[in-house]
Coordinates of C-alpha atoms and ligand atoms in Angstrom, one line a residue:
M1 CA 13.7 27.0 -157.0
D2 CA 12.6 28.6 -160.1
R3 CA 15.2 31.3 -160.5
E4 CA 13.6 32.9 -163.6
N5 CA 10.4 33.5 -161.9
S6 CA 12.1 34.9 -158.7
A7 CA 13.2 38.2 -160.5
P8 CA 12.4 41.2 -158.2
L9 CA 9.3 43.0 -159.0
P10 CA 9.9 46.5 -160.6
L11 CA 9.0 48.9 -157.9
R12 CA 7.0 51.3 -159.6
S13 CA 3.3 51.9 -160.0
S14 CA 1.6 50.4 -163.0
R15 CA 0.2 53.7 -164.0
P16 CA 2.0 57.0 -164.4
T17 CA 1.1 59.5 -161.6
T18 CA 1.6 62.5 -163.8
S19 CA -0.6 63.4 -166.7
P20 CA 0.1 66.2 -169.3
G21 CA -0.8 69.1 -167.5
E22 CA 29.5 65.5 -158.8
A23 CA 29.3 62.3 -160.3
S24 CA 32.2 60.4 -159.5
R25 CA 30.3 57.8 -157.6
A26 CA 28.9 55.1 -159.6
T27 CA 30.6 52.1 -160.6
T28 CA 29.7 52.2 -164.5
T29 CA 28.7 48.7 -165.7
L30 CA 28.1 48.6 -169.4
A31 CA 28.4 45.0 -170.6
A32 CA 25.5 42.8 -170.0
D33 CA 23.0 41.1 -172.1
P34 CA 20.5 43.6 -173.6
A35 CA 17.7 41.0 -173.0
A36 CA 18.6 41.1 -169.2
I37 CA 18.4 44.8 -169.3
A38 CA 15.0 44.7 -170.9
K39 CA 13.5 42.3 -168.7
C40 CA 14.0 44.5 -165.8
F41 CA 11.5 47.1 -167.2
P42 CA 7.9 46.6 -167.8
D43 CA 6.8 46.1 -171.2
R44 CA 6.2 49.7 -171.9
R45 CA 8.3 52.3 -174.1
P46 CA 8.0 55.8 -173.1
P47 CA 6.4 58.0 -175.6
P48 CA 8.4 60.3 -178.1
A49 CA 10.3 62.8 -176.1
V50 CA 13.2 65.1 -176.1
I51 CA 15.6 65.3 -173.3
T52 CA 17.6 68.4 -172.8
I53 CA 20.7 68.3 -170.4
F54 CA 21.9 71.4 -168.9
G55 CA 25.5 70.7 -168.0
A56 CA 26.2 68.6 -171.0
G57 CA 30.0 68.8 -170.7
G58 CA 30.0 68.1 -166.9
D59 CA 30.9 64.8 -165.1
L60 CA 27.5 63.8 -164.2
T61 CA 26.4 63.8 -167.9
K62 CA 29.4 61.9 -168.9
R63 CA 29.7 59.2 -166.2
L64 CA 25.9 58.6 -165.4
V65 CA 23.4 60.2 -167.6
V66 CA 24.7 59.3 -171.0
P67 CA 25.9 55.7 -169.9
A68 CA 22.3 55.2 -168.5
L69 CA 20.8 56.3 -171.7
Y70 CA 23.0 53.9 -173.7
N71 CA 22.0 51.2 -171.4
L72 CA 18.3 52.0 -172.0
V73 CA 19.0 51.9 -175.6
R74 CA 20.5 48.5 -175.3
G75 CA 17.4 47.2 -173.6
G76 CA 15.2 48.7 -176.2
M77 CA 13.5 51.0 -173.6
L78 CA 13.7 54.3 -175.3
P79 CA 11.1 55.5 -178.1
D80 CA 12.3 55.6 -181.7
S81 CA 11.2 59.2 -181.7
F82 CA 13.8 60.5 -179.2
A83 CA 16.2 63.3 -179.2
I84 CA 18.9 64.6 -176.9
I85 CA 20.0 68.3 -176.6
G86 CA 23.1 69.0 -174.7
I87 CA 23.6 72.6 -173.4
D88 CA 26.7 74.0 -171.8
H89 CA 28.9 77.0 -171.6
N90 CA 31.5 76.0 -173.9
E91 CA 31.6 76.5 -177.4
M92 CA 31.7 73.0 -179.1
T93 CA 30.2 71.4 -182.2
T94 CA 27.7 68.5 -181.8
Q95 CA 30.4 66.3 -183.5
A96 CA 32.9 67.2 -180.7
W97 CA 30.6 66.6 -178.0
C98 CA 29.7 63.1 -179.3
Q99 CA 33.4 62.4 -179.7
S100 CA 34.1 63.3 -176.1
L101 CA 31.4 61.0 -175.1
T102 CA 32.6 58.3 -177.2
E103 CA 35.9 58.5 -175.8
M104 CA 34.6 58.3 -172.2
M105 CA 32.4 55.4 -173.1
Q106 CA 35.6 53.7 -174.5
G107 CA 37.2 54.4 -171.5
F108 CA 34.4 52.9 -169.4
V109 CA 34.4 49.9 -171.4
R110 CA 38.1 49.3 -171.2
A111 CA 38.1 49.9 -167.3
D112 CA 35.3 47.4 -167.0
G113 CA 38.0 44.8 -167.9
R114 CA 35.8 42.3 -169.4
G115 CA 37.1 42.9 -172.9
G116 CA 33.8 43.8 -174.2
A117 CA 33.4 46.7 -176.8
I118 CA 30.7 49.4 -177.2
D119 CA 27.7 48.1 -178.9
E120 CA 28.2 50.3 -182.0
Q121 CA 24.6 49.8 -183.1
A122 CA 23.0 51.3 -179.7
W123 CA 25.8 53.8 -179.5
S124 CA 25.2 55.2 -182.9
W125 CA 21.5 55.2 -182.4
L126 CA 22.0 57.5 -179.4
T127 CA 24.9 59.8 -180.8
G128 CA 22.8 60.2 -184.0
R129 CA 20.0 61.8 -181.9
M130 CA 22.4 64.3 -180.1
H131 CA 22.5 67.8 -180.6
Y132 CA 24.9 70.4 -178.8
M133 CA 24.0 74.0 -178.2
Q134 CA 26.2 76.4 -176.5
G135 CA 24.5 78.5 -174.1
D136 CA 24.8 80.7 -170.8
F137 CA 22.0 79.3 -168.5
T138 CA 21.1 82.6 -167.1
Q139 CA 20.4 84.4 -170.3
A140 CA 16.9 84.4 -171.9
E141 CA 18.6 84.3 -175.3
T142 CA 19.6 80.8 -174.5
Y143 CA 16.1 79.5 -174.0
R144 CA 14.9 81.3 -177.3
R145 CA 17.4 79.2 -179.2
L146 CA 16.6 76.2 -177.3
E147 CA 12.9 76.7 -178.1
K148 CA 13.7 76.7 -181.6
L149 CA 15.7 73.6 -181.6
L150 CA 13.0 71.9 -179.5
S151 CA 10.3 72.7 -182.1
E152 CA 12.4 71.4 -184.9
Q153 CA 12.7 68.2 -183.0
F154 CA 9.1 67.9 -182.0
G155 CA 8.2 68.5 -185.7
R156 CA 10.3 65.5 -186.5
Q157 CA 8.5 63.5 -183.9
G158 CA 5.4 64.0 -185.5
G159 CA 4.0 66.7 -183.4
A160 CA 4.4 65.1 -179.9
A161 CA 6.2 67.8 -177.6
N162 CA 7.3 66.0 -174.6
A163 CA 10.3 67.4 -172.9
L164 CA 12.3 66.3 -170.0
F165 CA 15.0 69.0 -168.8
Y166 CA 17.8 67.3 -166.9
L167 CA 19.4 69.8 -164.6
A168 CA 23.1 68.4 -164.2
V169 CA 24.4 71.5 -163.1
A170 CA 25.6 73.3 -160.0
D171 CA 22.7 73.8 -157.4
R172 CA 23.0 77.5 -157.7
F173 CA 21.6 77.2 -161.3
F174 CA 18.4 75.1 -160.2
G175 CA 16.3 78.1 -159.6
P176 CA 17.6 80.3 -162.5
V177 CA 17.2 77.7 -165.1
I178 CA 13.7 76.6 -164.0
E179 CA 12.6 80.4 -163.9
Q180 CA 14.1 80.9 -167.4
L181 CA 12.3 77.8 -168.6
G182 CA 9.0 79.1 -167.3
A183 CA 9.6 82.6 -168.7
A184 CA 10.3 81.0 -172.3
G185 CA 7.1 79.2 -172.0
L186 CA 8.9 75.8 -172.1
M187 CA 7.2 74.4 -169.2
R188 CA 3.7 74.7 -170.5
Q189 CA 2.0 71.2 -170.8
S190 CA -0.9 70.5 -173.1
G191 CA -2.7 67.5 -174.4
N192 CA 0.1 66.2 -176.3
A193 CA 2.9 67.8 -174.4
W194 CA 4.3 66.9 -170.9
R195 CA 7.1 68.9 -169.5
R196 CA 9.3 67.6 -166.6
V197 CA 12.5 68.4 -165.0
I198 CA 15.0 66.2 -163.0
I199 CA 16.8 68.0 -160.4
E200 CA 20.0 66.7 -158.9
K201 CA 21.2 66.7 -155.4
P202 CA 22.0 68.9 -153.4
F203 CA 18.3 70.2 -152.9
G204 CA 19.2 73.0 -150.6
H205 CA 21.8 73.2 -147.9
D206 CA 19.4 73.4 -145.0
F207 CA 15.8 73.6 -144.2
A208 CA 15.2 77.2 -145.1
S209 CA 17.0 77.0 -148.4
A210 CA 15.4 73.8 -149.5
A211 CA 12.0 75.6 -148.7
A212 CA 12.8 78.7 -150.5
L213 CA 14.1 76.5 -153.6
N214 CA 10.8 74.7 -153.6
A215 CA 9.0 77.7 -153.4
Q216 CA 10.9 79.3 -156.2
I217 CA 10.4 76.3 -158.6
L218 CA 6.8 75.8 -157.6
K219 CA 5.8 79.3 -158.9
V220 CA 6.8 77.8 -162.3
L221 CA 6.1 74.2 -162.1
T222 CA 3.5 72.0 -160.5
E223 CA 4.8 69.3 -158.1
D224 CA 4.1 66.4 -160.7
Q225 CA 6.5 68.1 -163.2
I226 CA 9.4 67.8 -160.6
Y227 CA 11.6 64.8 -160.3
R228 CA 14.0 65.4 -157.5
I229 CA 16.7 62.6 -157.7
D230 CA 18.3 60.7 -154.8
H231 CA 20.5 58.3 -156.6
F232 CA 20.2 55.8 -153.7
L233 CA 16.8 55.3 -154.9
G234 CA 18.2 54.0 -158.4
K235 CA 20.1 51.2 -156.5
E236 CA 18.1 47.7 -156.9
T237 CA 19.0 46.7 -153.4
V238 CA 17.4 49.9 -152.1
Q239 CA 14.1 49.4 -154.1
N240 CA 14.4 45.6 -153.0
I241 CA 13.9 46.7 -149.4
L242 CA 10.0 47.3 -149.8
V243 CA 9.8 44.1 -151.6
L244 CA 11.5 42.3 -148.8
R245 CA 9.2 43.8 -146.4
F246 CA 5.9 43.9 -148.0
A247 CA 6.0 40.8 -150.5
N248 CA 7.0 38.2 -147.7
G249 CA 4.8 37.2 -145.0
I250 CA 7.5 36.4 -142.4
F251 CA 9.0 39.9 -141.8
E252 CA 6.3 42.5 -141.4
P253 CA 4.8 40.8 -138.1
L254 CA 8.3 41.2 -136.5
W255 CA 8.9 44.8 -137.8
N256 CA 8.2 46.6 -134.7
R257 CA 9.3 47.7 -131.3
D258 CA 8.1 44.3 -129.8
H259 CA 10.6 42.4 -131.7
V260 CA 13.3 44.8 -133.1
D261 CA 15.9 46.0 -130.6
H262 CA 17.9 48.4 -132.7
V263 CA 18.7 49.1 -136.4
Q264 CA 22.1 50.1 -137.7
I265 CA 22.5 51.9 -140.9
T266 CA 25.9 52.3 -142.2
A267 CA 27.4 54.0 -145.5
A268 CA 31.0 53.7 -145.1
E269 CA 33.5 54.8 -148.1
T270 CA 37.1 54.4 -148.4
V271 CA 37.3 57.4 -150.8
G272 CA 38.1 60.8 -149.4
V273 CA 36.8 64.0 -150.9
E274 CA 39.1 63.7 -154.0
H275 CA 38.7 66.8 -156.3
R276 CA 35.7 68.0 -154.5
G277 CA 37.2 69.8 -151.6
R278 CA 35.6 73.4 -152.4
F279 CA 32.2 71.9 -152.4
Y280 CA 32.8 69.7 -149.5
E281 CA 34.1 72.2 -147.3
T282 CA 30.8 74.1 -147.1
T283 CA 28.7 70.8 -147.0
G284 CA 30.4 68.0 -144.7
A285 CA 29.2 64.6 -144.2
L286 CA 25.9 65.3 -142.4
R287 CA 24.5 67.5 -145.2
D288 CA 26.1 65.4 -147.9
M289 CA 24.6 62.0 -146.8
V290 CA 22.3 62.1 -143.9
P291 CA 18.9 63.9 -145.1
N292 CA 19.0 62.4 -148.4
H293 CA 20.8 59.0 -148.8
L294 CA 20.7 57.7 -145.3
F295 CA 17.3 59.1 -144.9
Q296 CA 16.0 57.2 -148.0
L297 CA 17.5 54.0 -146.6
L298 CA 15.8 55.0 -143.1
A299 CA 12.4 55.5 -144.9
M300 CA 12.5 52.2 -146.7
I301 CA 13.2 50.2 -143.6
A302 CA 10.8 52.1 -141.2
M303 CA 8.2 53.7 -143.1
E304 CA 4.5 52.2 -142.7
P305 CA 3.4 50.3 -145.5
P306 CA 1.9 52.6 -148.3
V307 CA -1.7 51.5 -149.6
S308 CA 0.0 50.9 -153.1
F309 CA 3.2 51.8 -154.9
D310 CA 1.7 54.9 -156.3
A311 CA 4.0 57.6 -156.0
D312 CA 2.0 59.8 -153.7
A313 CA 1.2 56.7 -151.4
V314 CA 4.7 55.9 -151.0
R315 CA 5.9 59.4 -150.6
A316 CA 3.3 60.2 -148.0
K317 CA 4.6 57.4 -145.8
K318 CA 8.0 58.6 -146.1
T319 CA 7.2 62.1 -145.1
E320 CA 5.2 61.0 -142.3
L321 CA 8.3 58.9 -140.9
F322 CA 10.6 62.0 -141.3
R323 CA 8.2 64.0 -139.2
A324 CA 8.0 61.4 -136.7
V325 CA 12.0 61.6 -136.2
H326 CA 12.8 63.3 -132.6
P327 CA 14.9 66.5 -132.8
I328 CA 18.4 65.1 -132.7
S329 CA 20.3 66.6 -129.7
P330 CA 24.3 66.9 -129.9
E331 CA 24.6 64.2 -127.2
N332 CA 23.1 61.8 -129.7
A333 CA 25.4 63.0 -132.6
V334 CA 29.2 62.3 -133.2
R335 CA 31.2 64.1 -135.9
G336 CA 34.7 63.1 -137.1
Q337 CA 37.2 64.3 -139.6
Y338 CA 40.0 61.9 -141.0
G339 CA 43.6 62.3 -140.1
A340 CA 46.4 60.6 -142.2
G341 CA 46.4 56.8 -141.8
V342 CA 46.8 53.5 -143.8
L343 CA 44.0 52.5 -145.9
L344 CA 44.0 49.1 -147.8
G345 CA 47.7 48.8 -147.3
K346 CA 48.5 52.4 -148.6
K347 CA 49.3 55.6 -146.7
V348 CA 46.9 58.4 -147.3
G349 CA 46.9 61.7 -146.0
D350 CA 44.6 63.7 -143.8
Y351 CA 41.5 65.8 -144.9
R352 CA 43.1 69.2 -144.2
H353 CA 45.6 68.5 -146.8
E354 CA 43.2 67.6 -149.7
P355 CA 43.1 70.1 -152.4
N356 CA 40.9 73.1 -151.8
V357 CA 40.4 72.3 -148.0
S358 CA 41.4 74.7 -145.5
P359 CA 44.4 73.9 -143.2
N360 CA 42.3 74.4 -140.1
S361 CA 39.1 73.0 -141.6
G362 CA 36.2 72.3 -139.1
T363 CA 34.2 70.3 -141.8
E364 CA 33.2 66.8 -140.8
T365 CA 33.9 63.8 -142.9
Y366 CA 32.2 61.5 -140.6
V367 CA 28.8 61.6 -138.6
A368 CA 27.0 58.8 -136.4
L369 CA 23.7 59.6 -135.1
K370 CA 21.2 57.9 -132.7
L371 CA 17.6 58.6 -133.9
G372 CA 14.6 58.1 -132.2
I373 CA 11.2 57.8 -134.2
D374 CA 8.2 58.8 -132.2
N375 CA 5.3 56.5 -133.5
W376 CA 3.6 53.4 -132.4
R377 CA 5.7 51.1 -134.5
W378 CA 9.1 52.4 -133.4
A379 CA 9.0 54.3 -130.1
G380 CA 12.0 53.2 -127.9
V381 CA 13.9 51.4 -130.9
P382 CA 17.1 53.4 -131.4
F383 CA 18.2 53.7 -135.0
Y384 CA 22.0 54.2 -135.4
L385 CA 23.3 56.0 -138.6
R386 CA 26.8 56.4 -139.4
T387 CA 28.6 57.5 -142.5
G388 CA 32.3 58.5 -143.5
K389 CA 34.9 58.9 -145.8
R390 CA 38.4 57.2 -145.7
L391 CA 36.8 54.4 -143.4
S392 CA 38.4 50.9 -143.5
A393 CA 36.0 49.4 -146.2
R394 CA 33.4 50.5 -148.7
T395 CA 30.0 49.2 -147.6
T396 CA 26.4 50.3 -147.4
E397 CA 24.2 48.2 -145.3
I398 CA 21.3 47.9 -142.9
A399 CA 21.3 45.6 -140.0
V400 CA 18.1 45.0 -138.0
H401 CA 18.8 43.5 -134.7
F402 CA 16.1 41.7 -133.1
R403 CA 15.4 41.3 -129.3
Q404 CA 17.4 38.6 -127.6
A405 CA 15.6 35.5 -126.6
P406 CA 15.2 34.9 -122.9
Y407 CA 18.4 33.3 -121.4
A408 CA 16.5 31.4 -118.5
L409 CA 16.4 28.0 -120.3
F410 CA 20.3 28.0 -120.9
R411 CA 21.2 29.0 -117.2
D412 CA 22.5 25.6 -116.3
T413 CA 24.4 25.2 -119.5
P414 CA 28.1 26.3 -120.7
V415 CA 26.2 29.0 -122.8
D416 CA 27.1 32.2 -121.3
R417 CA 25.1 34.4 -123.8
L418 CA 22.7 34.2 -126.6
P419 CA 23.4 36.2 -129.6
A420 CA 20.8 38.3 -131.1
N421 CA 19.3 37.6 -134.6
I422 CA 20.5 40.1 -137.1
L423 CA 18.9 40.6 -140.4
M424 CA 21.4 42.3 -142.6
L425 CA 20.6 44.1 -145.9
R426 CA 23.6 44.5 -147.9
I427 CA 23.0 47.4 -150.2
Q428 CA 26.5 47.5 -151.8
P429 CA 29.1 46.4 -152.9
D430 CA 28.4 42.8 -151.8
E431 CA 24.5 42.9 -152.6
G432 CA 22.5 40.5 -150.7
L433 CA 20.8 39.6 -147.5
S434 CA 21.6 37.5 -144.5
L435 CA 20.0 36.4 -141.3
S436 CA 21.8 35.3 -138.4
F437 CA 20.7 32.9 -135.9
S438 CA 21.9 30.4 -133.1
A439 CA 22.5 26.7 -133.8
K440 CA 23.5 23.9 -131.5
R441 CA 27.2 23.2 -132.1
P442 CA 27.1 19.3 -132.8
G443 CA 28.5 17.3 -129.6
A444 CA 27.3 16.0 -126.3
K445 CA 27.5 19.6 -124.6
I446 CA 25.0 22.4 -125.1
E447 CA 27.0 25.0 -127.1
I448 CA 25.7 27.5 -129.2
A449 CA 27.1 28.6 -132.6
G450 CA 26.1 31.8 -134.7
V451 CA 25.2 30.5 -138.2
E452 CA 23.3 32.3 -140.9
M453 CA 21.3 31.9 -143.8
D454 CA 22.7 34.0 -146.9
F455 CA 21.1 35.4 -150.1
A456 CA 23.6 37.0 -152.7
Y457 CA 22.2 38.6 -155.6
R458 CA 25.0 37.2 -157.9
D459 CA 23.8 33.7 -157.0
Y460 CA 20.4 34.1 -158.4
F461 CA 20.3 37.0 -160.8
A462 CA 22.4 38.0 -164.0
P463 CA 24.5 41.2 -163.3
L464 CA 22.5 44.0 -164.9
A465 CA 24.1 46.7 -166.9
S466 CA 23.5 49.6 -164.9
V467 CA 24.8 52.8 -163.6
G468 CA 21.9 53.2 -161.3
Y469 CA 20.2 56.0 -163.2
E470 CA 18.6 53.9 -165.7
T471 CA 15.4 53.3 -163.8
L472 CA 15.3 56.8 -162.6
I473 CA 15.4 58.4 -166.2
Y474 CA 13.0 55.6 -167.5
D475 CA 10.6 56.4 -164.7
C476 CA 10.7 60.0 -165.4
L477 CA 10.1 59.4 -169.0
I478 CA 7.1 57.3 -168.2
G479 CA 5.7 59.8 -165.6
D480 CA 6.1 57.7 -162.5
A481 CA 7.6 59.7 -159.5
T482 CA 7.7 57.0 -157.0
L483 CA 11.5 56.9 -156.7
F484 CA 11.8 60.6 -156.7
Q485 CA 11.5 63.1 -153.7
R486 CA 8.5 65.4 -153.2
A487 CA 8.8 68.7 -151.7
D488 CA 7.3 67.9 -148.3
T489 CA 9.5 65.0 -148.1
V490 CA 12.9 66.8 -148.8
E491 CA 11.8 69.5 -146.3
A492 CA 10.8 67.1 -143.8
A493 CA 14.2 65.7 -143.9
W494 CA 15.9 68.8 -143.5
C495 CA 13.8 69.7 -140.7
A496 CA 14.7 66.5 -138.8
I497 CA 18.3 67.5 -138.8
Q498 CA 18.2 71.3 -138.8
G499 CA 18.6 71.5 -135.1
L500 CA 21.8 69.3 -135.0
L501 CA 23.1 71.6 -137.8
D502 CA 22.5 74.8 -136.0
A503 CA 23.9 73.2 -132.8
W504 CA 27.1 72.2 -134.6
A505 CA 27.5 75.5 -136.3
R506 CA 27.3 77.3 -132.9
A507 CA 29.9 74.9 -131.4
P508 CA 32.7 73.9 -133.8
A509 CA 34.5 70.8 -133.1
D510 CA 37.6 71.2 -131.2
D511 CA 39.2 67.7 -131.6
F512 CA 39.7 67.3 -135.5
P513 CA 41.1 65.2 -136.9
N514 CA 39.7 62.6 -134.5
Y515 CA 40.0 59.5 -136.5
A516 CA 42.7 57.9 -138.8
A517 CA 42.0 57.1 -142.4
G518 CA 41.4 53.5 -142.7
S519 CA 39.9 53.1 -139.3
A520 CA 36.2 52.5 -138.3
G521 CA 35.8 56.3 -137.4
P522 CA 36.0 58.2 -134.0
A523 CA 36.0 56.5 -130.8
A524 CA 33.2 58.5 -129.7
A525 CA 30.9 57.0 -132.1
D526 CA 31.6 53.7 -130.5
R527 CA 30.6 55.3 -127.1
L528 CA 27.5 56.5 -128.6
L529 CA 26.4 52.7 -128.8
T530 CA 28.2 51.3 -125.8
R531 CA 26.2 53.5 -123.4
D532 CA 23.1 51.8 -124.7
G533 CA 24.7 48.4 -124.2
H534 CA 25.2 47.9 -128.1
A535 CA 28.0 47.9 -130.5
W536 CA 28.6 48.7 -134.1
L537 CA 29.1 45.8 -136.4
P538 CA 32.4 45.8 -138.0
I539 CA 32.8 47.6 -141.2
R540 CA 33.6 45.1 -143.9
A541 CA 33.4 45.2 -147.8
E542 CA 32.9 41.3 -148.0
H543 CA 30.2 39.5 -146.4
R544 CA 31.6 36.9 -144.0
H545 CA 30.0 33.9 -142.3
P546 CA 29.9 34.6 -138.7
E547 CA 31.9 31.5 -137.9
Q548 CA 34.7 33.0 -140.2
S549 CA 34.8 36.2 -138.5
T550 CA 36.0 35.0 -135.2
Ligands
BG6_601 C1 27.1 61.5 -153.1 C2 27.9 62.2 -152.1 O1 25.7 61.9 -153.1 O2 27.0 60.2 -152.8 C3 29.1 61.8 -152.3 O3 27.8 63.5 -152.6 C4 29.1 60.2 -151.7 O4 30.0 62.4 -151.2 C5 28.2 59.5 -152.8 O5 30.6 59.7 -152.1 C6 27.9 57.9 -152.3 O6 27.2 57.3 -153.4 P1 27.5 55.9 -153.6 O7 26.4 55.6 -154.7 O8 28.8 55.8 -154.3 O9 27.4 55.1 -152.4

């Protein structure tokens, strides 16, 4: 096989769709061949631009945004005329800001364990373009100073006045910052000036707040200026789902209720809430993971084929899918909270003893749902979703279970059951894909063994230096919103879970904690499937051949 030519297609439209007019999650990877990075992006540099990062001293900027920019520099994917303005509340010089970022990068490279060093040339290219500005995000005066700084930079860029504002700030600042940007005239676009904002998660905490935030920011911006991030869409393996489905002839004909029995989507984490207790107490697993990350996986696996990879074509199909999700009743949902337990050989405490968590907390750290999708393709096919903290292993995967073959032929053989075929999409950390099927065990008797065909990314493609934000930032700079959330998509996702949010708020759980750290989650989540004659696949970090798992 020609491995070079089998590289995944970049999942972005070939033309921009716009014309002028808590971040501890990522595994930071920095050391890789710049040529390998460059190969993953189309041969197209963004135009001159200035990126302004609100929240320059925060975790997200340090761990994800700046490392992603560094990887883009190494891949030659940023324009020469490029500048970065960092804004935050703290008094600090540009030099001190760069110094703190340099220390952080050195820490990442050390932690990478491959003995590499920072690419000094790329790093000084980047730091040489950085400017720090102290400012209160809520004060008009900050934006007047920002305008001045931006004008200076635009002057250096020969008059091009493209500006990207990255809101790496707490969600309560999203609305105020955008209003201030609007009031200062900084969002006005013209022939040689596009103006865009990147907004981080969480976008609202329920349907009403998301709709209100959309209404607030849409007074200042047009939809094509808004890039709402869901970092799951920055994952190569998530982007690959559409290629798997639509660039291969064999899957799509089977991708419907005639052939698919049910689908399991799992996002299991071993981490607890760490230092995020205050945020998590008012959020919980349902809000934190479901209408955003798990729904993105659901959309990729279940949406109708878009007519093109154009941003609006793709996002319209996602929105349609979310609108087809049945209201989720509490009978089809399970919530859990971790108690103390043993995780990866170490004793860990319960959620209620985490910092900034109430000793009587009713916040769920686990959720399992059974979803129905009311359309011709999926009617009657259950989609089971589960996510939780402090589970036995870290893994994100989608398992498509196909219908069983009729048994009649095997009635008179020792075969007592026919295992179903499962197409397993391993999103992380053991990225790949496998298809399980039945084979005859060699011998005189008819005996069936479960076997599988496996594709692991690492066997085909060089590891890519990525923190998962490179594609997202790059796409925003070239004006491709395919991998970003549109207002109606976000609202449709919140709408799908709103009934459950309300029901759970009305009836707090009375059995917390109900799963031990290091387990697979609450027993009730197992019952959610057994009552349909199904069972969750085991939660495992490493992919194992079916024969090894017995
Ligand atoms: C974040 C959630 O959006 O995603 C976290 O707030 C969660 O609670 C994280 O841990 C999971 O992301 P990833 O990329 O580590 O799977």
